Amino acid sequence: DTAELEHHRQVATVEIDQFVAEGHIINFDPVGERTLASSKGVAQAWSINALDADTKRANWETINGIATIMKKHPYLTWEVHGSTSLITGSAPWQLAKHHGVNDARKIMDLLAKDRANACVTALATRGVPRSKLYPTGNGGEGGISVTFIPQGRK
């Protein structure tokens, strides 16, 4: 029923907020020369597997913790929302080429959604049903992050 779903949503929100407050976040490699020169090329900019080994390990610890919380609330769906900072001028040409878009704002929106999709894929490998996850993204919100937002839908 609606009241029960709302209760689960509120509890899950508190659990996620506490987990993030403990420093559990996803850190992506910035779009720069080192990232673009990696073996993954432009795709490294939205990979959970960061170039730095400690960051990669921390990212997977975060994914594992988020997945544990999500699986405790099987009646909820989850928005996995990516955001990026707004860039001035033009986006890196590699991102423009990859996405087939020249508009810097649109490219950053797509990068934000790519990062959300990477988290959805990672969470699915940890047993969270894809049908319970929906990625969204918005470039220019400020900061590079992915947030996990419980929804009240079945």
Tab-separated table of N, CA and C in Angstrom:
chain	number	residue	atom	x	y	z
A	1	ASP	N	0.828	-1.184	0.000
A	1	ASP	CA	0.000	0.000	0.000
A	1	ASP	C	0.875	1.251	0.000
A	2	THR	N	0.272	2.385	-0.236
A	2	THR	CA	1.001	3.644	-0.406
A	2	THR	C	1.758	4.053	0.861
A	3	ALA	N	1.133	3.906	2.019
A	3	ALA	CA	1.793	4.294	3.274
A	3	ALA	C	3.025	3.427	3.522
A	4	GLU	N	2.920	2.136	3.225
A	4	GLU	CA	4.063	1.240	3.432
A	4	GLU	C	5.213	1.591	2.482
A	5	LEU	N	4.876	1.873	1.223
A	5	LEU	CA	5.917	2.267	0.264
A	5	LEU	C	6.597	3.555	0.693
A	6	GLU	N	5.808	4.501	1.166
A	6	GLU	CA	6.387	5.769	1.624
A	6	GLU	C	7.301	5.542	2.824
A	7	HIS	N	6.909	4.664	3.715
A	7	HIS	CA	7.760	4.333	4.869
A	7	HIS	C	9.087	3.740	4.385
A	8	HIS	N	9.028	2.783	3.446
A	8	HIS	CA	10.252	2.184	2.907
A	8	HIS	C	11.124	3.240	2.225
A	9	ARG	N	10.483	4.151	1.501
A	9	ARG	CA	11.236	5.207	0.813
A	9	ARG	C	11.954	6.090	1.821
A	10	GLN	N	11.272	6.457	2.886
A	10	GLN	CA	11.882	7.310	3.905
A	10	GLN	C	13.040	6.596	4.618
A	11	VAL	N	12.843	5.336	4.953
A	11	VAL	CA	13.905	4.571	5.616
A	11	VAL	C	15.104	4.437	4.684
A	12	ALA	N	14.844	4.111	3.421
A	12	ALA	CA	15.932	3.959	2.456
A	12	ALA	C	16.674	5.273	2.253
A	13	THR	N	15.958	6.374	2.240
A	13	THR	CA	16.587	7.691	2.091
A	13	THR	C	17.556	7.950	3.241
A	14	VAL	N	17.138	7.657	4.458
A	14	VAL	CA	18.005	7.841	5.623
A	14	VAL	C	19.232	6.941	5.509
A	15	GLU	N	19.041	5.680	5.110
A	15	GLU	CA	20.163	4.752	4.992
A	15	GLU	C	21.170	5.222	3.945
A	16	ILE	N	20.677	5.653	2.802
A	16	ILE	CA	21.561	6.157	1.742
A	16	ILE	C	22.290	7.412	2.223
A	17	ASP	N	21.554	8.340	2.826
A	17	ASP	CA	22.170	9.582	3.305
A	17	ASP	C	23.268	9.298	4.330
A	18	GLN	N	23.030	8.355	5.241
A	18	GLN	CA	24.041	8.008	6.240
A	18	GLN	C	25.268	7.376	5.583
A	19	PHE	N	25.031	6.505	4.627
A	19	PHE	CA	26.119	5.832	3.930
A	19	PHE	C	26.994	6.852	3.195
A	20	VAL	N	26.358	7.783	2.510
A	20	VAL	CA	27.093	8.818	1.781
A	20	VAL	C	27.818	9.747	2.766
A	21	ALA	N	27.180	10.060	3.876
A	21	ALA	CA	27.805	10.931	4.879
A	21	ALA	C	29.078	10.306	5.455
A	22	GLU	N	29.172	8.982	5.405
A	22	GLU	CA	30.382	8.284	5.857
A	22	GLU	C	31.506	8.359	4.820
A	23	GLY	N	31.232	9.026	3.704
A	23	GLY	CA	32.260	9.211	2.684
A	23	GLY	C	32.190	8.250	1.513
A	24	HIS	N	31.116	7.495	1.429
A	24	HIS	CA	30.966	6.530	0.331
A	24	HIS	C	30.348	7.230	-0.879
A	25	ILE	N	31.183	7.506	-1.847
A	25	ILE	CA	30.732	8.135	-3.096
A	25	ILE	C	31.446	7.453	-4.256
A	26	ILE	N	30.943	7.706	-5.452
A	26	ILE	CA	31.589	7.214	-6.661
A	26	ILE	C	32.451	8.348	-7.201
A	27	ASN	N	33.721	8.076	-7.413
A	27	ASN	CA	34.640	9.055	-7.987
A	27	ASN	C	35.008	8.630	-9.399
A	28	PHE	N	34.687	9.469	-10.346
A	28	PHE	CA	35.017	9.203	-11.745
A	28	PHE	C	36.291	9.939	-12.128
A	29	ASP	N	37.004	9.367	-13.075
A	29	ASP	CA	38.165	10.069	-13.609
A	29	ASP	C	37.670	11.276	-14.390
A	30	PRO	N	38.306	12.436	-14.210
A	30	PRO	CA	37.883	13.616	-14.972
A	30	PRO	C	38.218	13.445	-16.444
A	31	VAL	N	37.483	14.149	-17.273
A	31	VAL	CA	37.763	14.112	-18.707
A	31	VAL	C	38.994	14.978	-18.935
A	32	GLY	N	40.109	14.325	-19.105
A	32	GLY	CA	41.367	15.017	-19.314
A	32	GLY	C	42.318	14.141	-20.095
A	33	GLU	N	43.523	14.622	-20.293
A	33	GLU	CA	44.485	13.897	-21.121
A	33	GLU	C	44.765	12.492	-20.606
A	34	ARG	N	44.961	12.339	-19.287
A	34	ARG	CA	45.273	11.015	-18.727
A	34	ARG	C	44.120	10.043	-18.964
A	35	THR	N	42.908	10.505	-18.727
A	35	THR	CA	41.726	9.664	-18.924
A	35	THR	C	41.580	9.284	-20.386
A	36	LEU	N	41.680	10.262	-21.253
A	36	LEU	CA	41.469	10.015	-22.680
A	36	LEU	C	42.581	9.164	-23.281
A	37	ALA	N	43.758	9.162	-22.660
A	37	ALA	CA	44.871	8.357	-23.158
A	37	ALA	C	44.844	6.926	-22.602
A	38	SER	N	43.896	6.621	-21.700
A	38	SER	CA	43.834	5.283	-21.120
A	38	SER	C	43.394	4.261	-22.167
A	39	SER	N	43.494	2.989	-21.808
A	39	SER	CA	43.131	1.924	-22.752
A	39	SER	C	41.649	1.960	-23.119
A	40	LYS	N	40.818	2.524	-22.238
A	40	LYS	CA	39.392	2.638	-22.538
A	40	LYS	C	39.072	3.891	-23.345
A	41	GLY	N	40.027	4.790	-23.455
A	41	GLY	CA	39.782	6.026	-24.177
A	41	GLY	C	38.706	6.852	-23.504
A	42	VAL	N	37.839	7.431	-24.288
A	42	VAL	CA	36.824	8.336	-23.767
A	42	VAL	C	35.903	7.628	-22.770
A	43	ALA	N	35.681	6.326	-22.909
A	43	ALA	CA	34.800	5.591	-21.995
A	43	ALA	C	35.327	5.576	-20.562
A	44	GLN	N	36.616	5.852	-20.363
A	44	GLN	CA	37.165	5.900	-19.010
A	44	GLN	C	36.499	7.007	-18.187
A	45	ALA	N	35.974	8.019	-18.849
A	45	ALA	CA	35.356	9.148	-18.156
A	45	ALA	C	34.084	8.750	-17.407
A	46	TRP	N	33.519	7.585	-17.708
A	46	TRP	CA	32.340	7.131	-16.972
A	46	TRP	C	32.509	5.710	-16.426
A	47	SER	N	33.738	5.268	-16.299
A	47	SER	CA	33.999	3.930	-15.779
A	47	SER	C	34.053	3.930	-14.247
A	48	ILE	N	33.406	2.933	-13.642
A	48	ILE	CA	33.512	2.721	-12.199
A	48	ILE	C	34.948	2.340	-11.856
A	49	ASN	N	35.605	1.670	-12.779
A	49	ASN	CA	36.982	1.209	-12.581
A	49	ASN	C	37.959	2.351	-12.846
A	50	ALA	N	38.103	3.214	-11.855
A	50	ALA	CA	38.972	4.380	-11.968
A	50	ALA	C	40.416	3.961	-12.240
A	51	LEU	N	41.194	4.851	-12.807
A	51	LEU	CA	42.597	4.566	-13.106
A	51	LEU	C	43.409	4.345	-11.831
A	52	ASP	N	43.095	5.063	-10.771
A	52	ASP	CA	43.778	4.907	-9.495
A	52	ASP	C	43.199	3.692	-8.767
A	53	ALA	N	44.059	2.761	-8.338
A	53	ALA	CA	43.616	1.507	-7.719
A	53	ALA	C	42.811	1.740	-6.438
A	54	ASP	N	43.216	2.698	-5.613
A	54	ASP	CA	42.477	2.971	-4.376
A	54	ASP	C	41.088	3.522	-4.669
A	55	THR	N	40.994	4.392	-5.666
A	55	THR	CA	39.696	4.947	-6.051
A	55	THR	C	38.804	3.849	-6.620
A	56	LYS	N	39.380	2.992	-7.437
A	56	LYS	CA	38.610	1.870	-8.006
A	56	LYS	C	38.055	0.996	-6.880
A	57	ARG	N	38.888	0.643	-5.909
A	57	ARG	CA	38.447	-0.187	-4.794
A	57	ARG	C	37.342	0.513	-4.002
A	58	ALA	N	37.521	1.793	-3.718
A	58	ALA	CA	36.521	2.560	-2.977
A	58	ALA	C	35.203	2.633	-3.752
A	59	ASN	N	35.284	2.793	-5.075
A	59	ASN	CA	34.065	2.830	-5.889
A	59	ASN	C	33.282	1.528	-5.748
A	60	TRP	N	33.987	0.395	-5.798
A	60	TRP	CA	33.300	-0.893	-5.691
A	60	TRP	C	32.773	-1.125	-4.278
A	61	GLU	N	33.462	-0.631	-3.270
A	61	GLU	CA	32.923	-0.708	-1.910
A	61	GLU	C	31.622	0.097	-1.818
A	62	THR	N	31.604	1.244	-2.467
A	62	THR	CA	30.390	2.064	-2.485
A	62	THR	C	29.267	1.339	-3.214
A	63	ILE	N	29.561	0.787	-4.378
A	63	ILE	CA	28.537	0.049	-5.138
A	63	ILE	C	27.996	-1.105	-4.302
A	64	ASN	N	28.881	-1.847	-3.647
A	64	ASN	CA	28.437	-2.970	-2.818
A	64	ASN	C	27.524	-2.500	-1.686
A	65	GLY	N	27.882	-1.402	-1.034
A	65	GLY	CA	27.058	-0.874	0.052
A	65	GLY	C	25.711	-0.369	-0.432
A	66	ILE	N	25.715	0.345	-1.544
A	66	ILE	CA	24.455	0.839	-2.114
A	66	ILE	C	23.573	-0.338	-2.512
A	67	ALA	N	24.160	-1.361	-3.128
A	67	ALA	CA	23.395	-2.542	-3.538
A	67	ALA	C	22.769	-3.224	-2.324
A	68	THR	N	23.510	-3.307	-1.231
A	68	THR	CA	22.972	-3.922	-0.007
A	68	THR	C	21.750	-3.154	0.481
A	69	ILE	N	21.837	-1.843	0.482
A	69	ILE	CA	20.696	-1.020	0.903
A	69	ILE	C	19.525	-1.218	-0.046
A	70	MET	N	19.770	-1.189	-1.330
A	70	MET	CA	18.694	-1.337	-2.310
A	70	MET	C	17.989	-2.689	-2.169
A	71	LYS	N	18.755	-3.728	-1.939
A	71	LYS	CA	18.158	-5.065	-1.831
A	71	LYS	C	17.342	-5.231	-0.548
A	72	LYS	N	17.590	-4.390	0.455
A	72	LYS	CA	16.774	-4.407	1.675
A	72	LYS	C	15.383	-3.826	1.429
A	73	HIS	N	15.220	-3.129	0.299
A	73	HIS	CA	13.963	-2.446	-0.019
A	73	HIS	C	13.490	-2.863	-1.420
A	74	PRO	N	13.100	-4.133	-1.575
A	74	PRO	CA	12.780	-4.647	-2.912
A	74	PRO	C	11.523	-4.053	-3.541
A	75	TYR	N	10.718	-3.361	-2.760
A	75	TYR	CA	9.489	-2.788	-3.311
A	75	TYR	C	9.713	-1.418	-3.935
A	76	LEU	N	10.899	-0.878	-3.752
A	76	LEU	CA	11.189	0.452	-4.284
A	76	LEU	C	11.871	0.375	-5.642
A	77	THR	N	11.680	1.411	-6.417
A	77	THR	CA	12.515	1.640	-7.590
A	77	THR	C	13.491	2.750	-7.205
A	78	TRP	N	14.549	2.867	-7.990
A	78	TRP	CA	15.619	3.803	-7.653
A	78	TRP	C	16.011	4.637	-8.862
A	79	GLU	N	16.032	5.927	-8.671
A	79	GLU	CA	16.615	6.813	-9.666
A	79	GLU	C	18.113	6.863	-9.386
A	80	VAL	N	18.893	6.610	-10.415
A	80	VAL	CA	20.345	6.710	-10.323
A	80	VAL	C	20.698	7.936	-11.162
A	81	HIS	N	21.010	9.022	-10.473
A	81	HIS	CA	21.129	10.324	-11.145
A	81	HIS	C	22.579	10.797	-11.211
A	82	GLY	N	23.058	10.979	-12.417
A	82	GLY	CA	24.403	11.497	-12.642
A	82	GLY	C	24.372	12.995	-12.870
A	83	SER	N	25.392	13.660	-12.382
A	83	SER	CA	25.519	15.089	-12.660
A	83	SER	C	26.976	15.409	-12.962
A	84	THR	N	27.163	16.442	-13.718
A	84	THR	CA	28.501	16.936	-14.049
A	84	THR	C	28.499	18.441	-13.881
A	85	SER	N	29.679	18.986	-13.813
A	85	SER	CA	29.768	20.435	-13.764
A	85	SER	C	29.621	20.971	-15.192
A	86	LEU	N	29.168	22.193	-15.282
A	86	LEU	CA	29.017	22.833	-16.582
A	86	LEU	C	30.378	23.321	-17.041
A	87	ILE	N	30.662	23.082	-18.287
A	87	ILE	CA	31.928	23.563	-18.819
A	87	ILE	C	31.675	24.822	-19.627
A	88	THR	N	32.663	25.650	-19.685
A	88	THR	CA	32.573	26.829	-20.524
A	88	THR	C	33.348	26.544	-21.800
A	89	GLY	N	32.884	27.072	-22.863
A	89	GLY	CA	33.543	26.805	-24.138
A	89	GLY	C	33.069	25.487	-24.710
A	90	SER	N	33.980	24.762	-25.321
A	90	SER	CA	33.600	23.513	-25.973
A	90	SER	C	34.014	22.311	-25.126
A	91	ALA	N	33.297	21.232	-25.299
A	91	ALA	CA	33.621	19.980	-24.608
A	91	ALA	C	34.802	19.329	-25.321
A	92	PRO	N	35.508	18.427	-24.633
A	92	PRO	CA	36.603	17.723	-25.304
A	92	PRO	C	36.109	17.070	-26.595
A	93	TRP	N	36.897	17.201	-27.636
A	93	TRP	CA	36.468	16.706	-28.940
A	93	TRP	C	36.190	15.217	-28.922
A	94	GLN	N	36.881	14.465	-28.046
A	94	GLN	CA	36.660	13.025	-27.980
A	94	GLN	C	35.242	12.712	-27.513
A	95	LEU	N	34.744	13.490	-26.563
A	95	LEU	CA	33.365	13.305	-26.109
A	95	LEU	C	32.383	13.706	-27.208
A	96	ALA	N	32.676	14.806	-27.886
A	96	ALA	CA	31.815	15.245	-28.977
A	96	ALA	C	31.741	14.183	-30.061
A	97	LYS	N	32.886	13.633	-30.415
A	97	LYS	CA	32.925	12.599	-31.449
A	97	LYS	C	32.182	11.345	-30.999
A	98	HIS	N	32.423	10.913	-29.764
A	98	HIS	CA	31.782	9.706	-29.241
A	98	HIS	C	30.260	9.819	-29.272
A	99	HIS	N	29.747	10.973	-28.850
A	99	HIS	CA	28.305	11.157	-28.767
A	99	HIS	C	27.694	11.721	-30.050
A	100	GLY	N	28.519	12.156	-30.982
A	100	GLY	CA	27.991	12.714	-32.223
A	100	GLY	C	27.245	14.017	-32.015
A	101	VAL	N	27.692	14.785	-31.033
A	101	VAL	CA	27.034	16.039	-30.665
A	101	VAL	C	28.104	17.104	-30.499
A	102	ASN	N	27.817	18.326	-30.884
A	102	ASN	CA	28.774	19.410	-30.713
A	102	ASN	C	28.414	20.376	-29.596
A	103	ASP	N	27.176	20.364	-29.140
A	103	ASP	CA	26.730	21.273	-28.096
A	103	ASP	C	27.303	20.837	-26.748
A	104	ALA	N	28.074	21.719	-26.104
A	104	ALA	CA	28.758	21.370	-24.853
A	104	ALA	C	27.779	20.974	-23.755
A	105	ARG	N	26.665	21.678	-23.638
A	105	ARG	CA	25.677	21.342	-22.592
A	105	ARG	C	25.102	19.945	-22.831
A	106	LYS	N	24.764	19.640	-24.071
A	106	LYS	CA	24.210	18.325	-24.404
A	106	LYS	C	25.239	17.221	-24.132
A	107	ILE	N	26.491	17.484	-24.455
A	107	ILE	CA	27.550	16.504	-24.206
A	107	ILE	C	27.672	16.233	-22.709
A	108	MET	N	27.604	17.272	-21.888
A	108	MET	CA	27.708	17.078	-20.442
A	108	MET	C	26.481	16.344	-19.892
A	109	ASP	N	25.305	16.599	-20.464
A	109	ASP	CA	24.115	15.826	-20.086
A	109	ASP	C	24.325	14.347	-20.387
A	110	LEU	N	24.865	14.060	-21.565
A	110	LEU	CA	25.111	12.668	-21.955
A	110	LEU	C	26.176	12.023	-21.077
A	111	LEU	N	27.225	12.758	-20.726
A	111	LEU	CA	28.256	12.233	-19.837
A	111	LEU	C	27.661	11.915	-18.461
A	112	ALA	N	26.816	12.797	-17.964
A	112	ALA	CA	26.169	12.552	-16.665
A	112	ALA	C	25.330	11.275	-16.722
A	113	LYS	N	24.602	11.085	-17.809
A	113	LYS	CA	23.779	9.871	-17.939
A	113	LYS	C	24.655	8.638	-18.146
A	114	ASP	N	25.773	8.780	-18.866
A	114	ASP	CA	26.713	7.661	-19.013
A	114	ASP	C	27.206	7.200	-17.642
A	115	ARG	N	27.495	8.147	-16.777
A	115	ARG	CA	27.976	7.807	-15.437
A	115	ARG	C	26.880	7.136	-14.621
A	116	ALA	N	25.645	7.606	-14.755
A	116	ALA	CA	24.525	6.948	-14.076
A	116	ALA	C	24.345	5.521	-14.616
A	117	ASN	N	24.434	5.366	-15.931
A	117	ASN	CA	24.305	4.039	-16.540
A	117	ASN	C	25.408	3.094	-16.065
A	118	ALA	N	26.619	3.603	-15.891
A	118	ALA	CA	27.717	2.769	-15.389
A	118	ALA	C	27.391	2.254	-13.994
A	119	CYS	N	26.782	3.089	-13.176
A	119	CYS	CA	26.399	2.665	-11.832
A	119	CYS	C	25.260	1.652	-11.878
A	120	VAL	N	24.306	1.846	-12.786
A	120	VAL	CA	23.218	0.878	-12.945
A	120	VAL	C	23.791	-0.489	-13.318
A	121	THR	N	24.702	-0.504	-14.273
A	121	THR	CA	25.332	-1.759	-14.686
A	121	THR	C	26.067	-2.410	-13.522
A	122	ALA	N	26.817	-1.620	-12.770
A	122	ALA	CA	27.561	-2.152	-11.629
A	122	ALA	C	26.611	-2.698	-10.562
A	123	LEU	N	25.530	-1.979	-10.281
A	123	LEU	CA	24.568	-2.442	-9.282
A	123	LEU	C	23.896	-3.741	-9.732
A	124	ALA	N	23.625	-3.850	-11.022
A	124	ALA	CA	23.017	-5.084	-11.548
A	124	ALA	C	23.959	-6.274	-11.352
A	125	THR	N	25.266	-6.050	-11.478
A	125	THR	CA	26.207	-7.148	-11.252
A	125	THR	C	26.241	-7.562	-9.786
A	126	ARG	N	25.710	-6.714	-8.921
A	126	ARG	CA	25.665	-7.013	-7.488
A	126	ARG	C	24.272	-7.480	-7.045
A	127	GLY	N	23.436	-7.817	-8.035
A	127	GLY	CA	22.151	-8.437	-7.726
A	127	GLY	C	20.956	-7.523	-7.615
A	128	VAL	N	21.103	-6.256	-7.925
A	128	VAL	CA	19.954	-5.355	-7.923
A	128	VAL	C	19.276	-5.475	-9.294
A	129	PRO	N	17.979	-5.810	-9.331
A	129	PRO	CA	17.307	-5.967	-10.624
A	129	PRO	C	17.323	-4.666	-11.432
A	130	ARG	N	17.720	-4.770	-12.687
A	130	ARG	CA	17.728	-3.585	-13.562
A	130	ARG	C	16.356	-2.935	-13.656
A	131	SER	N	15.315	-3.751	-13.540
A	131	SER	CA	13.951	-3.211	-13.641
A	131	SER	C	13.629	-2.260	-12.492
A	132	LYS	N	14.434	-2.275	-11.440
A	132	LYS	CA	14.230	-1.386	-10.290
A	132	LYS	C	15.088	-0.126	-10.367
A	133	LEU	N	15.890	0.012	-11.418
A	133	LEU	CA	16.830	1.124	-11.549
A	133	LEU	C	16.539	1.915	-12.812
A	134	TYR	N	16.524	3.213	-12.697
A	134	TYR	CA	16.436	4.013	-13.907
A	134	TYR	C	17.406	5.182	-13.830
A	135	PRO	N	18.273	5.242	-14.859
A	135	PRO	CA	19.304	6.279	-14.877
A	135	PRO	C	18.778	7.600	-15.426
A	136	THR	N	19.249	8.671	-14.816
A	136	THR	CA	18.982	10.012	-15.323
A	136	THR	C	20.295	10.781	-15.255
A	137	GLY	N	20.375	11.874	-15.964
A	137	GLY	CA	21.588	12.670	-15.926
A	137	GLY	C	21.322	14.106	-16.300
A	138	ASN	N	22.129	14.992	-15.718
A	138	ASN	CA	22.008	16.411	-16.022
A	138	ASN	C	23.380	17.050	-15.910
A	139	GLY	N	23.886	17.510	-17.026
A	139	GLY	CA	25.154	18.221	-17.026
A	139	GLY	C	24.942	19.644	-16.558
A	140	GLY	N	25.901	20.153	-15.852
A	140	GLY	CA	25.830	21.541	-15.434
A	140	GLY	C	25.171	21.763	-14.092
A	141	GLU	N	24.896	20.683	-13.351
A	141	GLU	CA	24.301	20.848	-12.031
A	141	GLU	C	25.341	21.254	-11.000
A	142	GLY	N	26.594	21.111	-11.358
A	142	GLY	CA	27.657	21.445	-10.420
A	142	GLY	C	28.149	20.192	-9.731
A	143	GLY	N	29.406	19.939	-9.868
A	143	GLY	CA	29.976	18.762	-9.239
A	143	GLY	C	29.812	17.521	-10.088
A	144	ILE	N	30.706	16.591	-9.867
A	144	ILE	CA	30.664	15.317	-10.574
A	144	ILE	C	30.188	14.295	-9.554
A	145	SER	N	28.982	13.802	-9.735
A	145	SER	CA	28.460	12.865	-8.751
A	145	SER	C	27.385	11.975	-9.349
A	146	VAL	N	27.098	10.922	-8.617
A	146	VAL	CA	25.935	10.090	-8.890
A	146	VAL	C	25.216	9.936	-7.562
A	147	THR	N	23.914	10.187	-7.580
A	147	THR	CA	23.105	10.023	-6.382
A	147	THR	C	22.108	8.899	-6.598
A	148	PHE	N	21.717	8.284	-5.513
A	148	PHE	CA	20.822	7.137	-5.537
A	148	PHE	C	19.572	7.536	-4.768
A	149	ILE	N	18.446	7.676	-5.478
A	149	ILE	CA	17.251	8.269	-4.910
A	149	ILE	C	16.133	7.244	-4.899
A	150	PRO	N	15.705	6.819	-3.706
A	150	PRO	CA	14.607	5.848	-3.648
A	150	PRO	C	13.297	6.499	-4.062
A	151	GLN	N	12.532	5.749	-4.825
A	151	GLN	CA	11.226	6.221	-5.279
A	151	GLN	C	10.144	5.342	-4.653
A	152	GLY	N	8.937	5.815	-4.626
A	152	GLY	CA	7.851	5.078	-3.990
A	152	GLY	C	7.084	4.171	-4.931
A	153	ARG	N	7.624	3.916	-6.098
A	153	ARG	CA	6.906	3.073	-7.065
A	153	ARG	C	7.281	1.622	-6.895
A	154	LYS	N	6.329	0.747	-7.209
A	154	LYS	CA	6.639	-0.685	-7.199
A	154	LYS	C	7.287	-1.076	-8.490
